[in-house]
mmCIF file of C-alpha atoms in Angstrom:
data_model
loop_
_atom_site.group_PDB
_atom_site.id
_atom_site.type_symbol
_atom_site.label_atom_id
_atom_site.label_comp_id
_atom_site.label_asym_id
_atom_site.label_seq_id
_atom_site.Cartn_x
_atom_site.Cartn_y
_atom_site.Cartn_z
ATOM 1 C CA MET A 1 170.233 105.535 82.166
ATOM 2 C CA ASP A 2 170.092 108.580 79.908
ATOM 3 C CA CYS A 3 172.414 111.570 79.707
ATOM 4 C CA ASP A 4 170.230 113.656 82.015
ATOM 5 C CA ASP A 5 170.376 110.943 84.697
ATOM 6 C CA VAL A 6 174.135 110.575 84.305
ATOM 7 C CA ALA A 7 174.701 114.330 84.559
ATOM 8 C CA GLY A 8 173.326 114.326 88.097
ATOM 9 C CA GLN A 9 175.373 111.275 89.031
ATOM 10 C CA LEU A 10 178.758 112.415 87.754
ATOM 11 C CA LEU A 11 179.847 114.160 90.930
ATOM 12 C CA PRO A 12 179.041 111.293 93.311
ATOM 13 C CA TYR A 13 180.595 108.961 90.736
ATOM 14 C CA ILE A 14 183.795 110.985 90.836
ATOM 15 C CA ASP A 15 183.681 110.974 94.654
ATOM 16 C CA GLY A 16 183.097 107.227 94.760
ATOM 17 C CA ALA A 17 179.839 107.774 96.569
ATOM 18 C CA LEU A 18 177.642 105.630 94.322
ATOM 19 C CA SER A 19 176.790 101.996 94.916
ATOM 20 C CA GLU A 20 178.553 99.371 92.817
ATOM 21 C CA ALA A 21 175.507 98.897 90.630
ATOM 22 C CA GLU A 22 175.054 102.641 90.100
ATOM 23 C CA SER A 23 178.756 103.133 89.355
ATOM 24 C CA GLU A 24 178.629 100.345 86.797
ATOM 25 C CA GLN A 25 175.652 101.983 85.093
ATOM 26 C CA VAL A 26 177.456 105.309 84.859
ATOM 27 C CA ARG A 27 180.672 103.689 83.666
ATOM 28 C CA ARG A 28 178.862 101.843 80.884
ATOM 29 C CA HIS A 29 177.089 105.004 79.779
ATOM 30 C CA LEU A 30 180.362 106.932 79.701
ATOM 31 C CA GLU A 31 181.862 104.226 77.502
ATOM 32 C CA ASP A 32 179.125 104.761 74.954
ATOM 33 C CA CYS A 33 178.512 108.506 75.165
ATOM 34 C CA ALA A 34 181.221 110.930 74.046
ATOM 35 C CA SER A 35 179.281 113.948 75.247
ATOM 36 C CA CYS A 36 178.979 112.593 78.781
ATOM 37 C CA ARG A 37 182.621 111.511 78.721
ATOM 38 C CA GLU A 38 183.568 115.076 77.941
ATOM 39 C CA GLU A 39 181.317 116.335 80.713
ATOM 40 C CA HIS A 40 182.850 113.835 83.118
ATOM 41 C CA ALA A 41 186.362 115.021 82.282
ATOM 42 C CA ALA A 42 185.300 118.636 82.806
ATOM 43 C CA GLU A 43 183.794 117.845 86.198
ATOM 44 C CA VAL A 44 186.919 115.981 87.253
ATOM 45 C CA GLU A 45 188.924 119.140 86.513
ATOM 46 C CA LEU A 46 186.419 121.338 88.300
ATOM 47 C CA CYS A 47 186.467 119.129 91.390
ATOM 48 C CA ALA A 48 190.243 119.110 91.417
ATOM 49 C CA ALA A 49 190.412 122.903 91.069
ATOM 50 C CA LEU A 50 187.820 123.737 93.696
ATOM 51 C CA ASP A 51 188.938 121.040 96.126
ATOM 52 C CA ALA A 52 192.459 122.418 95.883
ATOM 53 C CA SER A 53 191.145 125.900 96.513
ATOM 54 C CA THR A 54 189.431 124.856 99.743
ATOM 55 C CA ALA A 55 191.830 122.229 101.125
ATOM 56 C CA GLY A 56 192.931 123.404 104.556
ATOM 57 C CA LEU A 57 191.201 126.746 104.037
ATOM 58 C CA ALA A 58 189.690 126.806 107.503
ATOM 59 C CA GLY A 59 193.188 126.675 108.931
ATOM 60 C CA PRO A 60 194.674 124.501 111.674
ATOM 61 C CA GLY A 61 192.829 124.439 114.955
ATOM 62 C CA PHE A 62 189.580 125.747 113.467
ATOM 63 C CA ALA A 63 187.429 123.076 115.092
ATOM 64 C CA ASP A 64 189.123 123.653 118.457
ATOM 65 C CA ALA A 65 188.458 127.375 118.129
ATOM 66 C CA VAL A 66 184.766 126.726 117.499
ATOM 67 C CA MET A 67 184.513 124.460 120.525
ATOM 68 C CA ARG A 68 186.262 127.069 122.705
ATOM 69 C CA GLU A 69 183.814 129.693 121.534
ATOM 70 C CA LEU A 70 180.922 127.608 122.762
ATOM 71 C CA GLU A 71 180.107 128.696 126.280
ATOM 72 C CA PRO A 72 180.478 126.019 128.952
ATOM 73 C CA THR A 73 176.787 126.365 129.514
ATOM 74 C CA ASP A 74 176.002 126.094 125.798
ATOM 75 C CA GLN A 75 173.901 123.066 125.201
ATOM 76 C CA PRO A 76 171.518 122.492 122.345
ATOM 77 C CA ALA A 77 167.989 122.207 123.667
ATOM 78 C CA PRO A 78 166.870 118.590 123.854
ATOM 79 C CA GLY A 79 165.688 117.386 120.493
ATOM 80 C CA SER A 80 162.004 116.691 120.188
ATOM 81 C CA VAL A 81 160.783 113.229 119.276
ATOM 82 C CA VAL A 82 159.454 114.727 116.056
ATOM 83 C CA GLN A 83 163.038 115.579 114.959
ATOM 84 C CA PHE A 84 163.890 111.909 114.615
ATOM 85 C CA TYR A 85 160.410 110.429 114.175
ATOM 86 C CA PRO A 86 158.478 112.741 111.871
ATOM 87 C CA TRP A 87 155.481 110.388 111.849
ATOM 88 C CA ALA A 88 154.901 111.398 115.499
ATOM 89 C CA ARG A 89 153.718 114.765 114.261
ATOM 90 C CA TRP A 90 150.611 113.082 112.781
ATOM 91 C CA THR A 91 149.808 110.717 115.644
ATOM 92 C CA LEU A 92 150.652 112.423 118.928
ATOM 93 C CA ALA A 93 148.258 115.349 118.501
ATOM 94 C CA PRO A 94 145.161 113.190 117.762
ATOM 95 C CA MET A 95 146.114 110.888 120.639
ATOM 96 C CA ALA A 96 146.399 113.874 122.941
ATOM 97 C CA ALA A 97 142.997 115.141 121.768
ATOM 98 C CA ALA A 98 141.350 111.787 122.428
ATOM 99 C CA ALA A 99 142.901 111.635 125.892
ATOM 100 C CA ALA A 100 141.704 115.163 126.667
ATOM 101 C CA ILE A 101 138.122 114.359 125.637
ATOM 102 C CA LEU A 102 138.113 111.141 127.668
ATOM 103 C CA LEU A 103 139.373 112.950 130.753
ATOM 104 C CA ALA A 104 136.730 115.642 130.299
ATOM 105 C CA ILE A 105 133.957 113.060 130.148
ATOM 106 C CA LEU A 106 135.239 111.153 133.181
ATOM 107 C CA GLY A 107 135.542 114.384 135.107
ATOM 108 C CA ALA A 108 131.988 115.305 134.249
ATOM 109 C CA GLN A 109 130.774 111.921 135.397
ATOM 110 C CA ALA A 110 132.671 112.172 138.654
ATOM 111 C CA GLY A 111 131.209 115.578 139.260
ATOM 112 C CA GLU A 112 127.705 114.364 138.638
ATOM 113 C CA SER A 113 128.026 111.302 140.865
ATOM 114 C CA GLY A 114 129.565 113.437 143.596
ATOM 115 C CA SER A 115 126.638 115.819 143.620
ATOM 116 C CA ALA A 116 124.211 112.864 143.727
ATOM 117 C CA HIS A 117 126.106 111.476 146.686
ATOM 118 C CA GLU A 118 125.922 114.787 148.476
ATOM 119 C CA GLN A 119 122.194 115.000 147.837
ATOM 120 C CA GLY A 120 121.729 111.507 149.198
ATOM 121 C CA MET A 121 123.692 112.333 152.332
ATOM 122 C CA ALA A 122 121.676 115.529 152.831
ATOM 123 C CA ARG A 123 118.448 113.518 152.656
ATOM 124 C CA ALA A 124 119.883 111.028 155.128
ATOM 125 C CA TYR A 125 120.645 113.795 157.600
ATOM 126 C CA GLU A 126 117.219 115.294 157.094
ATOM 127 C CA GLY A 127 115.638 111.963 157.644
ATOM 128 C CA ALA A 128 117.666 111.344 160.766
ATOM 129 C CA SER A 129 116.854 114.739 162.259
ATOM 130 C CA THR A 130 113.170 114.388 161.333
ATOM 131 C CA TRP A 131 112.854 110.922 162.791
ATOM 132 C CA SER A 132 114.826 111.949 165.874
ATOM 133 C CA SER A 133 117.204 109.359 167.268
ATOM 134 C CA ASP A 134 115.509 106.370 165.781
ATOM 135 C CA VAL A 135 118.596 104.413 164.735
ATOM 136 C CA SER A 136 116.711 102.131 162.507
ATOM 137 C CA ALA A 137 115.136 105.082 160.868
ATOM 138 C CA VAL A 138 118.575 106.588 160.442
ATOM 139 C CA LEU A 139 119.928 103.391 159.032
ATOM 140 C CA SER A 140 116.968 103.184 156.761
ATOM 141 C CA ALA A 141 117.528 106.741 155.705
ATOM 142 C CA LEU A 142 121.170 106.012 155.014
ATOM 143 C CA ALA A 143 120.227 103.004 152.972
ATOM 144 C CA GLU A 144 117.784 105.124 151.094
ATOM 145 C CA SER A 145 120.409 107.784 150.552
ATOM 146 C CA SER A 146 122.828 105.202 149.186
ATOM 147 C CA ALA A 147 120.159 103.829 146.943
ATOM 148 C CA TYR A 148 119.193 107.328 146.086
ATOM 149 C CA GLY A 149 122.793 108.128 145.364
ATOM 150 C CA TYR A 150 123.092 105.233 142.919
ATOM 151 C CA GLU A 151 119.737 105.897 141.390
ATOM 152 C CA ALA A 152 120.452 109.587 141.308
ATOM 153 C CA PHE A 153 123.694 108.963 139.454
ATOM 154 C CA THR A 154 122.106 106.772 136.837
ATOM 155 C CA SER A 155 118.976 108.839 136.491
ATOM 156 C CA GLU A 156 120.819 112.100 136.480
ATOM 157 C CA LEU A 157 123.267 110.719 133.960
ATOM 158 C CA ALA A 158 120.344 109.828 131.756
ATOM 159 C CA THR A 159 118.283 112.919 132.371
ATOM 160 C CA LYS A 160 121.140 115.370 132.389
ATOM 161 C CA SER A 161 122.703 114.053 129.204
ATOM 162 C CA GLY A 162 122.077 117.433 127.747
ATOM 163 C CA GLU A 163 124.321 119.044 130.337
ATOM 164 C CA LEU A 164 126.882 116.298 129.876
ATOM 165 C CA GLY A 165 126.737 116.870 126.159
ATOM 166 C CA SER A 166 127.475 120.524 126.719
ATOM 167 C CA LEU A 167 130.384 119.578 128.916
ATOM 168 C CA VAL A 168 131.693 117.305 126.177
ATOM 169 C CA GLN A 169 131.394 120.117 123.697
ATOM 170 C CA VAL A 170 133.392 122.400 125.967
ATOM 171 C CA ALA A 171 135.936 119.622 126.478
ATOM 172 C CA THR A 172 136.186 119.136 122.727
ATOM 173 C CA VAL A 173 136.880 122.818 122.165
ATOM 174 C CA LEU A 174 139.542 122.786 124.876
ATOM 175 C CA ALA A 175 141.064 119.641 123.370
ATOM 176 C CA ALA A 176 141.140 121.277 119.947
ATOM 177 C CA LEU A 177 143.001 124.243 121.415
ATOM 178 C CA CYS A 178 145.445 121.841 123.049
ATOM 179 C CA CYS A 179 145.932 120.091 119.704
ATOM 180 C CA ALA A 180 146.681 123.356 117.981
ATOM 181 C CA ALA A 181 149.236 124.214 120.637
ATOM 182 C CA LEU A 182 150.838 120.753 120.354
ATOM 183 C CA VAL A 183 151.046 120.918 116.560
ATOM 184 C CA ALA A 184 152.590 124.362 116.741
ATOM 185 C CA LYS A 185 155.166 123.058 119.204
ATOM 186 C CA PHE A 186 155.997 119.984 117.136
ATOM 187 C CA ARG A 187 156.335 121.827 113.857
ATOM 188 C CA SER A 188 159.994 121.841 112.737
ATOM 189 C CA SER A 189 161.159 125.367 112.451
ATOM 190 C CA ARG A 190 164.013 126.971 110.563
ATOM 191 C CA ILE A 191 166.366 129.551 111.838
ATOM 192 C CA GLU A 192 165.129 132.792 110.328
ATOM 193 C CA GLU A 193 168.090 135.098 109.942
ATOM 194 C CA PRO A 194 167.694 138.613 108.706
ATOM 195 C CA ARG A 195 168.473 138.828 105.027
ATOM 196 C CA SER A 196 170.281 141.687 103.438
ATOM 197 C CA MET B 1 174.405 109.069 107.733
ATOM 198 C CA GLU B 2 177.349 110.260 109.764
ATOM 199 C CA ASP B 3 176.034 113.796 110.310
ATOM 200 C CA ALA B 4 172.786 112.478 111.748
ATOM 201 C CA ASP B 5 174.647 110.192 114.173
ATOM 202 C CA ALA B 6 176.885 113.016 115.385
ATOM 203 C CA ILE B 7 173.933 115.374 115.767
ATOM 204 C CA ALA B 8 171.956 112.786 117.699
ATOM 205 C CA ARG B 9 174.919 112.462 120.058
ATOM 206 C CA CYS B 10 175.145 116.247 120.430
ATOM 207 C CA LEU B 11 171.482 116.465 121.352
ATOM 208 C CA ALA B 12 172.022 113.672 123.857
ATOM 209 C CA GLY B 13 174.667 115.840 125.546
ATOM 210 C CA ASP B 14 177.890 114.719 123.818
ATOM 211 C CA LYS B 15 179.322 118.130 122.982
ATOM 212 C CA ALA B 16 182.554 116.617 121.657
ATOM 213 C CA ALA B 17 180.631 114.949 118.827
ATOM 214 C CA TYR B 18 180.059 118.397 117.360
ATOM 215 C CA GLN B 19 183.783 118.772 116.767
ATOM 216 C CA ARG B 20 183.552 115.985 114.182
ATOM 217 C CA ILE B 21 180.837 117.881 112.368
ATOM 218 C CA VAL B 22 182.932 121.055 112.371
ATOM 219 C CA ALA B 23 186.006 119.253 111.077
ATOM 220 C CA ALA B 24 184.021 117.627 108.266
ATOM 221 C CA HIS B 25 182.406 120.809 106.977
ATOM 222 C CA ALA B 26 184.840 123.599 107.848
ATOM 223 C CA ASP B 27 186.884 123.809 104.634
ATOM 224 C CA PRO B 28 184.011 123.827 102.125
ATOM 225 C CA LEU B 29 182.017 126.236 104.280
ATOM 226 C CA VAL B 30 184.913 128.680 104.493
ATOM 227 C CA GLY B 31 185.383 128.309 100.732
ATOM 228 C CA ILE B 32 181.745 129.077 100.021
ATOM 229 C CA LEU B 33 181.637 132.039 102.386
ATOM 230 C CA LYS B 34 184.854 133.352 100.913
ATOM 231 C CA THR B 35 183.173 133.621 97.516
ATOM 232 C CA ILE B 36 180.528 135.815 99.126
ATOM 233 C CA VAL B 37 182.547 138.092 101.384
ATOM 234 C CA GLY B 38 185.737 138.249 99.378
ATOM 235 C CA ASN B 39 188.456 137.364 101.845
ATOM 236 C CA VAL B 40 189.454 134.349 103.866
ATOM 237 C CA GLU B 41 189.769 136.094 107.239
ATOM 238 C CA ASP B 42 186.168 137.241 107.250
ATOM 239 C CA ALA B 43 185.106 133.891 105.820
ATOM 240 C CA ARG B 44 186.773 132.032 108.700
ATOM 241 C CA ASP B 45 185.185 134.325 111.286
ATOM 242 C CA LEU B 46 181.796 133.901 109.687
ATOM 243 C CA ALA B 47 182.263 130.146 109.456
ATOM 244 C CA GLN B 48 183.046 130.014 113.165
ATOM 245 C CA GLU B 49 179.950 132.039 113.930
ATOM 246 C CA THR B 50 177.944 129.748 111.652
ATOM 247 C CA PHE B 51 178.991 126.645 113.540
ATOM 248 C CA VAL B 52 178.357 128.271 116.927
ATOM 249 C CA ARG B 53 174.912 129.432 115.870
ATOM 250 C CA ALA B 54 174.115 126.058 114.349
ATOM 251 C CA TYR B 55 175.059 124.333 117.605
ATOM 252 C CA ARG B 56 172.844 126.583 119.699
ATOM 253 C CA ASN B 57 169.932 125.976 117.328
ATOM 254 C CA LEU B 58 170.533 122.287 116.706
ATOM 255 C CA HIS B 59 167.174 121.518 118.281
ATOM 256 C CA THR B 60 165.460 123.228 115.337
ATOM 257 C CA TYR B 61 167.225 121.106 112.723
ATOM 258 C CA ASP B 62 164.996 118.529 111.051
ATOM 259 C CA ALA B 63 167.081 115.342 111.180
ATOM 260 C CA SER B 64 165.092 113.823 108.322
ATOM 261 C CA ARG B 65 166.645 116.372 105.949
ATOM 262 C CA PRO B 66 170.305 116.781 104.904
ATOM 263 C CA PHE B 67 172.488 118.780 107.242
ATOM 264 C CA LYS B 68 174.653 120.690 104.757
ATOM 265 C CA PRO B 69 171.900 122.845 103.160
ATOM 266 C CA TRP B 70 170.697 123.846 106.633
ATOM 267 C CA LEU B 71 174.236 124.742 107.709
ATOM 268 C CA TYR B 72 175.015 126.599 104.476
ATOM 269 C CA ARG B 73 171.822 128.655 104.730
ATOM 270 C CA ILE B 74 172.870 129.866 108.161
ATOM 271 C CA GLY B 75 176.301 130.749 106.813
ATOM 272 C CA LYS B 76 174.911 132.489 103.738
ATOM 273 C CA ASN B 77 172.589 134.648 105.797
ATOM 274 C CA LEU B 78 175.414 135.630 108.144
ATOM 275 C CA ALA B 79 177.601 136.457 105.156
ATOM 276 C CA PHE B 80 174.959 138.670 103.558
ATOM 277 C CA ASN B 81 174.358 140.407 106.871
ATOM 278 C CA HIS B 82 178.092 140.967 107.131
ATOM 279 C CA LEU B 83 178.192 142.533 103.686
ATOM 280 C CA SER B 84 175.262 144.763 104.482
ATOM 281 C CA ALA B 85 176.864 145.980 107.671
ATOM 282 C CA LYS B 86 180.276 146.506 106.185
ATOM 283 C CA LYS B 87 181.264 149.506 104.026
ATOM 284 C CA ALA B 88 182.560 148.859 100.480
ATOM 285 C CA ARG B 89 186.066 147.415 100.638
ATOM 286 C CA PRO B 90 188.384 149.308 98.317
ATOM 287 C CA GLU B 91 191.174 146.749 98.687
ATOM 288 C CA GLY B 92 189.326 144.020 96.951
ATOM 289 C CA ARG B 93 186.073 142.147 96.715
ATOM 290 C CA LEU B 94 185.983 138.674 95.328
ATOM 291 C CA HIS B 95 182.934 139.468 93.301
ATOM 292 C CA GLY B 96 184.475 142.572 91.833
ATOM 293 C CA ARG B 97 186.927 142.706 88.968
ATOM 294 C CA GLY B 98 189.491 139.968 88.879
ATOM 295 C CA GLU B 99 192.526 142.197 89.297
ATOM 296 C CA GLU B 100 191.159 143.625 92.545
ATOM 297 C CA VAL B 101 191.379 140.163 94.054
ATOM 298 C CA LEU B 102 195.154 140.250 93.849
ATOM 299 C CA GLY B 103 195.357 143.105 96.334
ATOM 300 C CA ASP B 104 193.235 141.174 98.760
ATOM 301 C CA LEU B 105 195.238 138.005 98.356
ATOM 302 C CA GLN B 106 198.448 139.831 99.111
ATOM 303 C CA SER B 107 197.093 140.598 102.554
ATOM 304 C CA GLU B 108 196.734 136.896 103.295
ATOM 305 C CA GLU B 109 199.347 135.121 105.318
ATOM 306 C CA ARG B 110 201.885 133.549 102.948
ATOM 307 C CA SER B 111 202.641 129.884 103.515
ATOM 308 C CA PRO B 112 206.114 128.425 103.347
ATOM 309 C CA MET B 113 207.698 127.649 100.018
ATOM 310 C CA ALA B 114 206.229 124.165 100.067
ATOM 311 C CA GLY B 115 202.738 125.634 99.966
ATOM 312 C CA LEU B 116 203.445 128.350 97.402
ATOM 313 C CA LEU B 117 202.118 126.313 94.516
ATOM 314 C CA GLU B 118 198.934 125.701 96.466
ATOM 315 C CA ASP B 119 198.528 129.416 97.058
ATOM 316 C CA GLU B 120 199.062 130.209 93.407
ATOM 317 C CA ARG B 121 196.505 127.652 92.333
ATOM 318 C CA ARG B 122 194.047 128.956 94.886
ATOM 319 C CA ALA B 123 194.590 132.492 93.674
ATOM 320 C CA ALA B 124 193.961 131.416 90.104
ATOM 321 C CA VAL B 125 190.676 129.752 91.017
ATOM 322 C CA ASP B 126 189.632 132.772 93.069
ATOM 323 C CA ALA B 127 190.371 135.061 90.145
ATOM 324 C CA VAL B 128 188.217 132.985 87.814
ATOM 325 C CA LEU B 129 185.335 132.795 90.301
ATOM 326 C CA ALA B 130 185.501 136.542 90.826
ATOM 327 C CA GLN B 131 184.619 137.133 87.199
ATOM 328 C CA MET B 132 181.476 135.045 87.228
ATOM 329 C CA ARG B 133 177.943 136.203 87.828
ATOM 330 C CA PRO B 134 177.047 135.847 91.528
ATOM 331 C CA GLN B 135 174.288 133.319 90.970
ATOM 332 C CA TYR B 136 176.465 131.169 88.716
ATOM 333 C CA ARG B 137 179.349 131.371 91.169
ATOM 334 C CA GLU B 138 177.082 130.401 94.048
ATOM 335 C CA VAL B 139 175.539 127.413 92.314
ATOM 336 C CA LEU B 140 178.979 126.271 91.173
ATOM 337 C CA VAL B 141 180.594 126.442 94.632
ATOM 338 C CA LEU B 142 177.598 124.827 96.316
ATOM 339 C CA ARG B 143 177.867 121.930 93.876
ATOM 340 C CA PHE B 144 181.635 121.490 93.675
ATOM 341 C CA MET B 145 182.776 122.830 97.044
ATOM 342 C CA GLY B 146 179.750 121.928 99.101
ATOM 343 C CA ARG B 147 179.000 118.721 97.151
ATOM 344 C CA LEU B 148 175.293 119.443 97.350
ATOM 345 C CA GLU B 149 172.791 117.585 95.181
ATOM 346 C CA TYR B 150 170.538 119.550 92.853
ATOM 347 C CA GLU B 151 167.606 119.430 95.259
ATOM 348 C CA GLN B 152 169.817 120.574 98.132
ATOM 349 C CA ILE B 153 171.163 123.488 96.086
ATOM 350 C CA ALA B 154 167.583 124.413 95.229
ATOM 351 C CA GLU B 155 166.702 124.384 98.905
ATOM 352 C CA THR B 156 169.757 126.443 99.882
ATOM 353 C CA MET B 157 169.250 129.056 97.175
ATOM 354 C CA GLU B 158 165.456 128.888 97.283
ATOM 355 C CA ILE B 159 165.144 128.392 93.547
ATOM 356 C CA PRO B 160 163.573 125.604 91.487
ATOM 357 C CA VAL B 161 165.600 122.487 90.679
ATOM 358 C CA GLY B 162 165.270 123.215 86.973
ATOM 359 C CA THR B 163 166.883 126.605 87.501
ATOM 360 C CA VAL B 164 169.713 124.943 89.408
ATOM 361 C CA LYS B 165 170.460 122.664 86.469
ATOM 362 C CA THR B 166 170.317 125.505 83.970
ATOM 363 C CA TRP B 167 172.536 127.803 86.010
ATOM 364 C CA LEU B 168 174.946 124.987 86.771
ATOM 365 C CA ASN B 169 175.427 124.148 83.106
ATOM 366 C CA ARG B 170 176.062 127.800 82.328
ATOM 367 C CA ALA B 171 178.356 128.161 85.344
ATOM 368 C CA LYS B 172 180.477 125.178 84.346
ATOM 369 C CA GLU B 173 180.763 126.454 80.808
ATOM 370 C CA ARG B 174 181.662 129.944 81.981
ATOM 371 C CA PHE B 175 184.243 128.630 84.452
ATOM 372 C CA ARG B 176 185.908 126.555 81.752
ATOM 373 C CA GLN B 177 185.953 129.513 79.386
ATOM 374 C CA LEU B 178 187.422 131.870 81.970
ATOM 375 C CA ALA B 179 189.959 129.289 83.110
ATOM 376 C CA ALA B 180 191.091 128.728 79.541
ATOM 377 C CA GLU B 181 191.398 132.432 78.911
ATOM 378 C CA SER B 182 193.292 132.875 82.160
ATOM 379 C CA ASP B 183 195.693 130.146 81.171
ATOM 380 C CA SER B 184 196.279 131.764 77.841
ATOM 381 C CA GLY B 185 196.969 135.068 79.586
ATOM 382 C CA LYS B 186 194.116 136.972 78.033
ATOM 383 C CA GLU B 187 192.485 139.753 80.055
ATOM 384 C CA ILE B 188 188.769 139.526 80.669
ATOM 385 C CA SER B 189 186.922 142.724 80.238
#
C-alpha cells in the first residue's frame, strides 16, 4: 500500500470503517511513513473540528419536522425492478421484443386460418344451395369445406408467406418501438433541478 | 448498506423508515448547506426541503449507487436556487469576509452556558471556512462533513476525481494555515 492509497483510506480509517485487514495495512504504513503520519494527524484534527461544527446542527426535532411536512398522501412512487436489479434493464426489453414478435406471428396465423375457414364454410353453403336439400351432398360439401379449410390454411400459409413476412416486418417495427419505450421507462433518471 | 435497506422499506410503503434516513444525514447536510447559504436558519429550511423533495422523488434514485451524493446534489441545487432568488445579505455571508460572519452568528439562538464552548468552536470553524475559496470549501466539507469518498465528491461536484484530490490537498493545507493564523490572532486580508 503506497502513500496515495493510504491518503484515500485515512478518513475511513479514522472513522473505523475499514475492515480489520485494511486497517492493519494502513496502521503498518503509518508506522513506517512520517509524511502519512503527519497527514493522518491533520485529518484527525480536521474531522474533530468539522464534526464539532455540525454536531446537533439540525436541531432537536428536525426529523419529526420533516415527517410532518410530508403530506399524508405523500408516497414515493413504487420503485421499479430496475432500481434494485440493474441487470433487468438489459434483459427485459429484449424479452419483451421477442414476445411481441411471437404474438404478431401467431396473430397473423390465426387470421389466415380464420379466413380459410370462412372460405370453406362459404363453399359448403354454396354447395348445399346448389345441390338443393341433398343431405349427403351437404355433408360431403361440409367435409370438403373442412378439408378445404385445412388445406387452405397450409397452402395459404405456404403461398402467402410473402404476406406473412410483411406482417412479421410490421410486427418487428412495432416491437422495436415498444422496446424503445420500455428502455426509456426503465432508464434511471436524476432529479434535474434548475441551477443558478 | 443501511441507507439502501431503509429506502427499500420506504418504497414498500414504510414511511417511518424515512425518519431514520433523515436522522442519519441531517447534521452533515445542514452543515454543508450552511457553508453555501451562510446561515443556519436558511440551511435548516433548505435541508428540510431537501429531504421532502428526496422522499417524493425516491423512485428516481438508483439504489445501486450511494445515497449521500444524490441527496447532497438535491440540497446543493436548492441552495444555489435560494441564493439566486435572494438579494445580497448585508448582515453576513459565510463566503464573504470572515468578520462579516460574526454579525450573522450573533443572530443565532444562543445555547445555555454548557453549550457556549461548542458555539465558540463552531464560530471559529465557520470563520476559517468563510475565508476559503468556494470550491476548496465545498470539497473540504463534502469530504469531512459529508464523509464522501473521492468518487462520490466527483459525482456531486461534477468534476474529475483527479481534480477532487488536487483541490482537497489544497483545501486541507489552506484550512490548516487559516486555523493556525486564527489561533495566533492574526487578521487575514
